[in-house]
Short mmCIF file of C-alpha atoms in Angstrom, two decimals:
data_model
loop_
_atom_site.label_atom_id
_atom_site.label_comp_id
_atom_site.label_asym_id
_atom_site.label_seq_id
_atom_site.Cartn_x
_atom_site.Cartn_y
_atom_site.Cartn_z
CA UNK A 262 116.95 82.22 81.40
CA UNK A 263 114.96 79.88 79.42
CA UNK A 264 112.19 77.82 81.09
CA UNK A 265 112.17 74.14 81.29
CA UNK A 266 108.69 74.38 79.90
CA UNK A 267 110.38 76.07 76.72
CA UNK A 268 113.36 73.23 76.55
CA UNK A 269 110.83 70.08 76.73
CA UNK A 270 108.43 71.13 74.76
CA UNK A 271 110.26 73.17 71.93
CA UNK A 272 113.63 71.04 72.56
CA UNK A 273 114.61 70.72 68.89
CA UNK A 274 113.15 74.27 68.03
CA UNK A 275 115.30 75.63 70.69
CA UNK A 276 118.48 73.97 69.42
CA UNK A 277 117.97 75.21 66.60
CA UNK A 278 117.44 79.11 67.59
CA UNK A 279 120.66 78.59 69.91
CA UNK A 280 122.52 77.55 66.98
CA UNK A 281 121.27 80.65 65.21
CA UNK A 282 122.73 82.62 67.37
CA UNK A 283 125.85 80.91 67.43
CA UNK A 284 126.10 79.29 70.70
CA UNK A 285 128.39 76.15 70.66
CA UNK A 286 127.17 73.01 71.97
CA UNK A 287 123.42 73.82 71.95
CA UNK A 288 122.74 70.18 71.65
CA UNK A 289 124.64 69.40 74.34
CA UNK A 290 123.65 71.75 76.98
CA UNK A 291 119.80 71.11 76.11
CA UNK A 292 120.20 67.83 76.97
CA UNK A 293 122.42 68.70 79.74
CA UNK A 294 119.48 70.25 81.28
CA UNK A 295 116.70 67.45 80.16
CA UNK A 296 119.04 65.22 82.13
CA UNK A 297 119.06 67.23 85.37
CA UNK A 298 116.17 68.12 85.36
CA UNK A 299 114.47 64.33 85.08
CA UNK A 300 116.90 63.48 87.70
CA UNK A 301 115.26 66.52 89.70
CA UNK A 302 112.02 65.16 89.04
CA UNK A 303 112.35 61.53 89.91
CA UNK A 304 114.31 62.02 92.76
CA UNK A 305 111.21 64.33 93.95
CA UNK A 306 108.41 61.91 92.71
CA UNK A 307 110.81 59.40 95.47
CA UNK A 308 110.91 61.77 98.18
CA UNK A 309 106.89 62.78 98.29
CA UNK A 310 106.74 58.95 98.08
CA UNK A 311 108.88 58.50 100.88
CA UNK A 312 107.23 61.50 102.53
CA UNK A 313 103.43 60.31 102.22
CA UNK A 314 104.61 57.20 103.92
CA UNK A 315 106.28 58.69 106.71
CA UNK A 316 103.19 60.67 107.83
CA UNK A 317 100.88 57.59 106.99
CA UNK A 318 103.21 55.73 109.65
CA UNK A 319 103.43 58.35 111.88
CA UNK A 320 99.86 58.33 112.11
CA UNK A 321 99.56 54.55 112.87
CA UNK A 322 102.25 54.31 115.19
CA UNK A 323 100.01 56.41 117.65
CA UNK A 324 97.18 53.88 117.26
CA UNK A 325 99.19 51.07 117.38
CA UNK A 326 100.65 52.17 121.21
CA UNK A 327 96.61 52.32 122.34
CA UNK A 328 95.85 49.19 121.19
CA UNK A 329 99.04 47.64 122.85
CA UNK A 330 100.70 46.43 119.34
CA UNK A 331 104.23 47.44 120.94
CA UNK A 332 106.24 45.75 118.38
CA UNK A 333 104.80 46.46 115.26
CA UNK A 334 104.40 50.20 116.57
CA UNK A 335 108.37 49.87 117.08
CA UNK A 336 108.91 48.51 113.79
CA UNK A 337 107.17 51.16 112.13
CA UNK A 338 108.91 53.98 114.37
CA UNK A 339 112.33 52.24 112.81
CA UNK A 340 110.76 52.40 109.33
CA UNK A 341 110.27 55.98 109.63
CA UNK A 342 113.59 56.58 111.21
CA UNK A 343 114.95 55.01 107.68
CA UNK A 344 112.87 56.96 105.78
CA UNK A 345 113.80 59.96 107.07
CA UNK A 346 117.68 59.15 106.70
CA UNK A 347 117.11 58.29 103.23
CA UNK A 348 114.81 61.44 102.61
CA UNK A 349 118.24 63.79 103.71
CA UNK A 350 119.83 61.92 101.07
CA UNK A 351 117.10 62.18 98.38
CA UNK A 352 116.96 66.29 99.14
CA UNK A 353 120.52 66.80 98.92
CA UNK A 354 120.37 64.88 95.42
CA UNK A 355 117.83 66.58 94.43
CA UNK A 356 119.11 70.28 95.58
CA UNK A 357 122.29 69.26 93.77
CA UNK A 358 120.79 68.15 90.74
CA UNK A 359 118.90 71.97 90.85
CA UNK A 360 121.57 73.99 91.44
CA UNK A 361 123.55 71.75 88.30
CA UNK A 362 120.41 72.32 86.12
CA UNK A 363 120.58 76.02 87.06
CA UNK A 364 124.36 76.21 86.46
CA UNK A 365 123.90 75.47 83.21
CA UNK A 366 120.78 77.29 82.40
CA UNK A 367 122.80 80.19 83.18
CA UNK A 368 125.11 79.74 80.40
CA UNK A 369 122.54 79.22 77.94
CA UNK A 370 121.43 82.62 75.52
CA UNK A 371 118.20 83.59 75.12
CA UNK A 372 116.19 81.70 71.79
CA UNK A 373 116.04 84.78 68.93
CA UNK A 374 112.95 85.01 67.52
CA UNK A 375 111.91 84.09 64.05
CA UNK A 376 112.14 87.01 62.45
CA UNK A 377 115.66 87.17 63.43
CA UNK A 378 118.40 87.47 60.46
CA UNK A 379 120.60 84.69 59.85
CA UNK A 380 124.34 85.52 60.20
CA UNK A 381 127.59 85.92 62.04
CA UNK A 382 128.53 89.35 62.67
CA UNK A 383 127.82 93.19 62.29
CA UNK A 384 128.46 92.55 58.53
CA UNK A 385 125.05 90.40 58.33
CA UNK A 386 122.93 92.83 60.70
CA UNK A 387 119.96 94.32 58.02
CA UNK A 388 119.29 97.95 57.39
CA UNK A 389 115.73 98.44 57.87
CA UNK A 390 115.51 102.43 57.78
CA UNK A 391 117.37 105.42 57.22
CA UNK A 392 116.76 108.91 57.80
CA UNK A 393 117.89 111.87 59.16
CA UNK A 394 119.28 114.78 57.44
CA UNK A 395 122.60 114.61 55.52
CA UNK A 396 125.77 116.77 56.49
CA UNK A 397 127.68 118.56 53.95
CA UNK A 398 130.94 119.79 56.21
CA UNK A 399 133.73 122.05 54.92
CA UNK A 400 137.20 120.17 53.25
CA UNK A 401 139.29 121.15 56.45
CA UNK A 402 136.52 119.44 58.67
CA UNK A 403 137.72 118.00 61.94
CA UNK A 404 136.94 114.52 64.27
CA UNK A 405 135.07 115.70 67.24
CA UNK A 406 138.58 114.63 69.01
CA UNK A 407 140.29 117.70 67.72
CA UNK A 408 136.91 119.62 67.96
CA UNK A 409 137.26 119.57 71.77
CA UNK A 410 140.09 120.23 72.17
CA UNK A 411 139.96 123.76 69.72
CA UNK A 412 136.89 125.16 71.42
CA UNK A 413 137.89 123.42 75.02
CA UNK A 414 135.40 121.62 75.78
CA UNK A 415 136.64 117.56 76.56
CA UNK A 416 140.08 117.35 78.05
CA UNK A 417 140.83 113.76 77.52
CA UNK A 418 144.68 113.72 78.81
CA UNK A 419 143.32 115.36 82.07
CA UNK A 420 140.91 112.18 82.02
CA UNK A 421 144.15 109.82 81.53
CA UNK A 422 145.86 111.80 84.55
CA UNK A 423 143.05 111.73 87.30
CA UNK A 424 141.48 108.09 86.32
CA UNK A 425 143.08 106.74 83.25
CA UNK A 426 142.08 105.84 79.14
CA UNK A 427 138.62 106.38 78.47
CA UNK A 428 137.54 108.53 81.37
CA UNK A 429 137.29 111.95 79.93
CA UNK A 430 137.09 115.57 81.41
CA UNK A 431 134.14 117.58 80.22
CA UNK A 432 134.37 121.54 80.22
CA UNK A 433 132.59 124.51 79.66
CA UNK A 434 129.97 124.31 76.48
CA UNK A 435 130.82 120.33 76.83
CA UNK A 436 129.76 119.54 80.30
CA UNK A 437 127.04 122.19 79.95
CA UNK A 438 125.95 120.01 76.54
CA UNK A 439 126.33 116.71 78.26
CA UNK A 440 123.73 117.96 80.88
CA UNK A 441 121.28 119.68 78.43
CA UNK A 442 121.10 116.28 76.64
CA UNK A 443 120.58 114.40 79.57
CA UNK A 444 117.34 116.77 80.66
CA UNK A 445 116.42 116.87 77.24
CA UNK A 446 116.19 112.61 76.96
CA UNK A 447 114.08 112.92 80.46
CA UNK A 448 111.90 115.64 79.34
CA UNK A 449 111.28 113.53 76.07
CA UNK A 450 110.64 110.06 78.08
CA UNK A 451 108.74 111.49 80.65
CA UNK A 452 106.25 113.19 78.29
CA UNK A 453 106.08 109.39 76.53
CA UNK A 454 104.62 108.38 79.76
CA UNK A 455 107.62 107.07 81.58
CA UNK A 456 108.30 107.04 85.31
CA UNK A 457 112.00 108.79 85.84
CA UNK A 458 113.79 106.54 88.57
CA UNK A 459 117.26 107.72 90.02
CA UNK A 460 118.61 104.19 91.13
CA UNK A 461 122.15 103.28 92.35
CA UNK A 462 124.83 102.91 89.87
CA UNK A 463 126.88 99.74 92.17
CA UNK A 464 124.46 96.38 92.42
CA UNK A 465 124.97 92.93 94.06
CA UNK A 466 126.06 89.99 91.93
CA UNK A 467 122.27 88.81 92.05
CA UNK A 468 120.93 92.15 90.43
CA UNK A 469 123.43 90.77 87.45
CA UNK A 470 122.36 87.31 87.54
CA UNK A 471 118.69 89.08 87.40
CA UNK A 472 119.23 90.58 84.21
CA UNK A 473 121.71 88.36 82.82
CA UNK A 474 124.86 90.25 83.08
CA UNK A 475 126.34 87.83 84.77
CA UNK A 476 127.87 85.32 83.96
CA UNK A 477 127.93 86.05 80.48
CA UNK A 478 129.52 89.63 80.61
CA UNK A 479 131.53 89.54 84.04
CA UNK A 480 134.85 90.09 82.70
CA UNK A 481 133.29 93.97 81.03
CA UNK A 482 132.13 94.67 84.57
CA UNK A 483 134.09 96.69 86.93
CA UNK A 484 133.64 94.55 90.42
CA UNK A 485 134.15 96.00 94.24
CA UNK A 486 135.71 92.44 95.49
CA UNK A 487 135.56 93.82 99.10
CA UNK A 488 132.16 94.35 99.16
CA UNK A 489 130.99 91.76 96.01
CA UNK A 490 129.53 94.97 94.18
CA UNK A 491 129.53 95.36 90.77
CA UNK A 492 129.69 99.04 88.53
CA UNK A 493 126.17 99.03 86.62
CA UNK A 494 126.94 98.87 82.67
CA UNK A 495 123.41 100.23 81.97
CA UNK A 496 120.64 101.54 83.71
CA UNK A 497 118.73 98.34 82.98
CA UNK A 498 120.36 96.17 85.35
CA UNK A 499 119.17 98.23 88.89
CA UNK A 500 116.02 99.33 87.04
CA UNK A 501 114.82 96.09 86.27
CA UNK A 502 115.98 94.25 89.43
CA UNK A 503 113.23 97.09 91.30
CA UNK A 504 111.07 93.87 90.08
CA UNK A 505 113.01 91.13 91.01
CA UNK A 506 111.11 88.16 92.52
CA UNK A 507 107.62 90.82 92.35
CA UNK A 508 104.30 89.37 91.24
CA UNK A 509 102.36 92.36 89.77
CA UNK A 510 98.64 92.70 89.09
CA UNK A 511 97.48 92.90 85.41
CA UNK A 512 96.07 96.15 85.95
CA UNK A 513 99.67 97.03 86.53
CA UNK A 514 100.93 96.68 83.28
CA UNK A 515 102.71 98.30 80.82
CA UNK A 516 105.27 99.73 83.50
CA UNK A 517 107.26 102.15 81.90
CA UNK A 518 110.31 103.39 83.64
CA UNK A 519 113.53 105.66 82.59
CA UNK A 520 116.76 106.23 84.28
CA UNK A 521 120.04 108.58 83.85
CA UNK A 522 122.65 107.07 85.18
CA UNK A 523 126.74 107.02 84.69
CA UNK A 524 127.60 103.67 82.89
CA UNK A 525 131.02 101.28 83.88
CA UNK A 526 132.35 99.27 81.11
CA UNK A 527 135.62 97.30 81.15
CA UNK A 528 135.58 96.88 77.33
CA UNK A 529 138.29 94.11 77.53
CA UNK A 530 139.61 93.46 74.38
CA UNK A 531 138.39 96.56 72.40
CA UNK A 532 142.28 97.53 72.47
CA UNK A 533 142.99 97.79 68.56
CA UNK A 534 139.82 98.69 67.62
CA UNK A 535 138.98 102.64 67.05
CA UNK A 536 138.82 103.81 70.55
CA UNK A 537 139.52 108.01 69.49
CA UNK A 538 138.03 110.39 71.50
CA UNK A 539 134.47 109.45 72.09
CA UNK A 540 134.42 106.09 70.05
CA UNK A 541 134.77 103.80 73.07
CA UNK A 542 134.56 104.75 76.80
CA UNK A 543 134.95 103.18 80.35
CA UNK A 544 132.28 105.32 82.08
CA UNK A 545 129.78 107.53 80.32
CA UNK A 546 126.27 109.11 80.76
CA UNK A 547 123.32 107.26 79.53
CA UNK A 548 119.66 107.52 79.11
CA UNK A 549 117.73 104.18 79.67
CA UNK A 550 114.47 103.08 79.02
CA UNK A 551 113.04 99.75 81.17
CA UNK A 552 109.55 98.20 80.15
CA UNK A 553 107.54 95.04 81.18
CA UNK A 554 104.33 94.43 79.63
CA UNK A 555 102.06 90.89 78.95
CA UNK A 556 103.13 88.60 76.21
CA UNK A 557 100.65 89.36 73.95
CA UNK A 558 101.72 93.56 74.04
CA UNK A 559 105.35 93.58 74.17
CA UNK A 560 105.57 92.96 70.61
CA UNK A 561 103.72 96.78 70.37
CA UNK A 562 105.96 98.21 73.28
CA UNK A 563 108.98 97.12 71.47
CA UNK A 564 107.26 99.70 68.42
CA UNK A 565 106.71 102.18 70.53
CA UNK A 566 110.44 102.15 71.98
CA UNK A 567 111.95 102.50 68.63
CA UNK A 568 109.91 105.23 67.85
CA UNK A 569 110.49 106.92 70.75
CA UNK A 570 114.46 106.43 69.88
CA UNK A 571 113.71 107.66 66.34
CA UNK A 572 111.95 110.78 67.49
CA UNK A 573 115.43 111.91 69.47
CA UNK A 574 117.75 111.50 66.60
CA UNK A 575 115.03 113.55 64.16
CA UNK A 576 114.96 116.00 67.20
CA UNK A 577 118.51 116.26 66.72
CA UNK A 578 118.40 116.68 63.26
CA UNK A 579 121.36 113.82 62.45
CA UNK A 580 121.76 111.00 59.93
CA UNK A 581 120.63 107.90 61.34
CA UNK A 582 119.93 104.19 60.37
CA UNK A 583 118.08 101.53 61.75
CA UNK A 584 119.47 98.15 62.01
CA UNK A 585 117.85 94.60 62.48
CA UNK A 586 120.45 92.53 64.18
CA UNK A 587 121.36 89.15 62.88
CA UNK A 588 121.57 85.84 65.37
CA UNK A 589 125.27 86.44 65.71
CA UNK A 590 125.48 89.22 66.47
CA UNK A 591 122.62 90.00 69.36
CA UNK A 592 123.32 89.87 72.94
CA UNK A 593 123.13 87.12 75.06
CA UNK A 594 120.10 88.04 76.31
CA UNK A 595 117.66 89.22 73.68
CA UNK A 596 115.14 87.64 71.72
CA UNK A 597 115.30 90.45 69.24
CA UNK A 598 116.95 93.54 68.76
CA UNK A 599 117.72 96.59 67.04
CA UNK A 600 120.43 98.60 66.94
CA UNK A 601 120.19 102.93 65.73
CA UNK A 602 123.30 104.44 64.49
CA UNK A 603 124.13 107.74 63.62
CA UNK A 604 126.82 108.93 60.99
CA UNK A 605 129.70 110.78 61.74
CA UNK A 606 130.50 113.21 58.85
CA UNK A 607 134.19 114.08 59.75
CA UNK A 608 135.09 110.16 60.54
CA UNK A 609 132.92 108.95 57.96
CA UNK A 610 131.26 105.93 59.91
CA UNK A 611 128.61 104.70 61.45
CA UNK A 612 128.00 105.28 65.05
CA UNK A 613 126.26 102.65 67.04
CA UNK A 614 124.12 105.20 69.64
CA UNK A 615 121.11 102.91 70.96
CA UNK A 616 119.94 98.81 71.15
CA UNK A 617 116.02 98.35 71.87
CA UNK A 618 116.00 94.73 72.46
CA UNK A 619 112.51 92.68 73.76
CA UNK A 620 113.96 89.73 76.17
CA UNK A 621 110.61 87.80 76.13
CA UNK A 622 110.23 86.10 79.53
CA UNK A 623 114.32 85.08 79.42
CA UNK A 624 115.15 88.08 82.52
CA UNK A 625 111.57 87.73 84.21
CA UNK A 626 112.19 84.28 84.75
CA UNK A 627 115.45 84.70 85.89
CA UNK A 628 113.96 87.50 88.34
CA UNK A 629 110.84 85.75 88.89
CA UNK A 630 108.86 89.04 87.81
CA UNK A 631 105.31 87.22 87.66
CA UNK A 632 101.77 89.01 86.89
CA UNK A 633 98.64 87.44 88.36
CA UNK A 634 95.59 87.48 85.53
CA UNK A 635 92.26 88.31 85.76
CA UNK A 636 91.84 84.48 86.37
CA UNK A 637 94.09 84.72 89.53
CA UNK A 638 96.94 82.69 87.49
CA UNK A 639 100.40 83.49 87.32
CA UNK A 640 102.34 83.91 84.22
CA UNK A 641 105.90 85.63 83.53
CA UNK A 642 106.25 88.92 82.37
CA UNK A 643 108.47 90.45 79.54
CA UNK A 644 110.66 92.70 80.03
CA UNK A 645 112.27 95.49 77.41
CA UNK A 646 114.93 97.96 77.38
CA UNK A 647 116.47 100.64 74.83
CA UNK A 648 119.02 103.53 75.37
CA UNK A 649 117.38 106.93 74.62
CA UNK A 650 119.66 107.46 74.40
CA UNK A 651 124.23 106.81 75.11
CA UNK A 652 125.57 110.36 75.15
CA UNK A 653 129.57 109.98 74.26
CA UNK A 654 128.69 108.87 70.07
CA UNK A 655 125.58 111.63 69.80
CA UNK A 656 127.92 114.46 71.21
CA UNK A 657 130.42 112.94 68.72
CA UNK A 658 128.49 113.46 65.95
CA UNK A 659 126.95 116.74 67.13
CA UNK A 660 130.37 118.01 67.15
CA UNK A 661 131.16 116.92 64.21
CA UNK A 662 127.89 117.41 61.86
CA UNK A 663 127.65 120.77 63.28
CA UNK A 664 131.13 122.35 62.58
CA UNK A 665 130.69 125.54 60.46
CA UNK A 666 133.47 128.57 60.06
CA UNK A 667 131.83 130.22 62.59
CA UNK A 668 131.85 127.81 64.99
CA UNK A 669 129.80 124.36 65.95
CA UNK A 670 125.53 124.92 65.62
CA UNK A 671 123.07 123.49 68.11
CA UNK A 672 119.76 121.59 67.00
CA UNK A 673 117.09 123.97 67.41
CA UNK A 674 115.70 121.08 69.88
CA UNK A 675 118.94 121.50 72.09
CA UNK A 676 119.02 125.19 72.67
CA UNK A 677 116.62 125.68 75.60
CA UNK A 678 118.40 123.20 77.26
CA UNK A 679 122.06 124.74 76.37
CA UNK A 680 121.04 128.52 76.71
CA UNK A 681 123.41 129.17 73.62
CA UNK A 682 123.37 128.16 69.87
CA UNK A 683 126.48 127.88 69.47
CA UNK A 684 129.81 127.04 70.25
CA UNK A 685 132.46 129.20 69.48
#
């Protein structure tokens, strides 16, 4: 959530980042919440008014009584008997005009930073790096889809029976690969220096609020109405909420935390799109990483994260690119992000697989995650997050870049965490 400090004294600088990104009406809800907020602030500059004067009165009234003054100490009990009547109205006004400013604050994307492309969609994102070692598969090479189902090891019409679309059964040599990547992305993180937290996968509606989830990305959430519980869509929401309303010491910081976790996503309106196999789940494993840092490093963490990403998919030995994501196309949340995507051979595309996006102080001031300075003052935190990585895509296109006569080759990386080297 942006500041108010940020809105007044960037307000056309702002505008104009929000318009980057393509939010409608940027203009409008800016000055939206310029409006509340000086209503919020003059109605409080009455009400410590109003308040000063009521405990100046009640101070005199006592005198007043010693030295016999019954009437004026009367008249100044009534005067803070009308005070105080007014003072319930000026709170409510100014509670109201809070909770309106917040309301809208809420529905207001983070600012993208400078460095940000221009542009509307995937189409304008810019390819900053590619690497990775290219496939060369044989003519009758298969999707991963049919790769499963040859050597058993993904049973997606079991998925349909026991949950439904996009819920699949691993087997065999697949569920035994799903783990070994899992333990190898901890292994990895851990010996980056990151803390491995095992956090619940269900959080309350003010976890998502934390981290921005909510609103902006209710309707791809699966929510427990009974209970008001809502399906975690990364790692990063429970993670990051371990911090909500925290104020950390300096001394504290970087804090550098991972997670595996299953992941829910609705992905309303994807229908149409290329949902095969792998392509586009409702729940699948993930790999998060969760960072919050000073200002003045997170710029450097951010680095370090997509290096850390990097080093997995050279690990893995597949074709990968970098990506610098353009305004429109960014979350609602980040300040800056990029995306890695690997290339699937046998469907001949591009794979999204990971986004490593700093928020700047957008989540930690919606969680209040503070750090006190050397000087004893308290400033907001930022906060960064990366997957490292999504499993579903990365099995896809180890399946598929990996297909030989003979059967489907594990990275070298892989096999102590497989115990075979192949699957056959």
């Amino acid at each position: 959530m942006l500041t108010i400090k940020q809105i007044t004294e960037n307000t056309e600088a702002v505008i104009r980042g929000l318009e980057k990104k393509h939010f409608k009406n940027a203009k409008e809800a800016i000055e939206q919440v310029i409006a509340f907020n000086d209503k919020r602030r003059s109605t409080q500059n009455q009400l410590d008014k109003n308040l000063a004067e009521v405990n100046s009165l009640s101070r005199t009234i006592g005198q007043l009584m010693k030295e016999g003054k019954k009437d004026e100490a009367e008249m100044a009990r009534n005067r803070v008997a009308e005070l105080k009547e007014t003072n319930k109205t000026l709170q409510a006004d100014m509670d109201s005009a809070t909770t309106d400013m917040q309301n809208v604050l809420y529905t207001i994307p983070n600012v993208p930073y400078d460095e940000v492309p221009e542009g509307t969609s995937a189409e304008d994102n810019v390819v900053e790096k590619m690497g990775g070692m290219e496939t060369e598969l044989p003519k009758d090479a298969l999707p991963h889809w049919e790769l499963a189902k040859k050597y058993d090891l993904i049973d997606f019409d079991l998925g349909v029976k026991i949950t439904g679309a996009g819920f699949p059964v691993y087997k065999g040599k697949g569920a035994r690969l799903q783990r070994a990547l899992i333990n190898f992305f901890l292994d990895e993180a851990r010996n980056s220096g990151y803390t491995e937290i095992m956090p619940p996968t269900v959080v309350n509606a003010a976890s998502g609020y934390g981290t921005g989830q909510l609103p902006d990305k209710e309707g791809q959430m699966y929510h427990c109405e009974v209970d008001d519980l809502y399906l975690i869509p990364t790692a990063e929401v429970p993670v990051t909420n371990i911090y909500r309303d925290v104020i950390l010491d300096e001394k504290q910081l970087p804090i550098k935390n991972c997670a595996y976790t299953q992941c829910f996503r609705r992905e309303a309106g994807s229908y149409g799109k290329d949902v095969r196999g792998l392509n586009r789940l409702h729940e699948f494993s993930k790999v998060e990483l969760v960072r919050i840092d000073k200002p003045e490093n997170s710029k450097q963490s951010h680095q370090e994260m997509l290096d850390h990403v990097e080093g997995l998919l050279q690990k893995l030995e597949l074709p990968y690119r970098i990506l610098r994501l353009c305004g429109g196309d960014m979350s609602f949340t980040s300040a800056i992000c990029f995306d890695f995507e690997v290339y699937s051979e046998a469907q001949k595309r591009w794979l999204e697989v990971s986004s490593v996006s700093n928020f700047d102080t957008y989540q930690a001031n919606r969680l209040k995650c503070r750090y006190r300075t050397g000087e004893k003052k308290t400033e907001l935190c930022h906060t960064l997050n990366g997957s490292a990585l999504a499993l579903p895509r990365i099995v896809a296109a180890l399946l598929e870049n990996n297909q030989t006569p003979e059967g489907i080759r594990i990275p070298k990386a892989l096999v102590p965490y497989c115990g075979f080297e192949m699957i056959d």
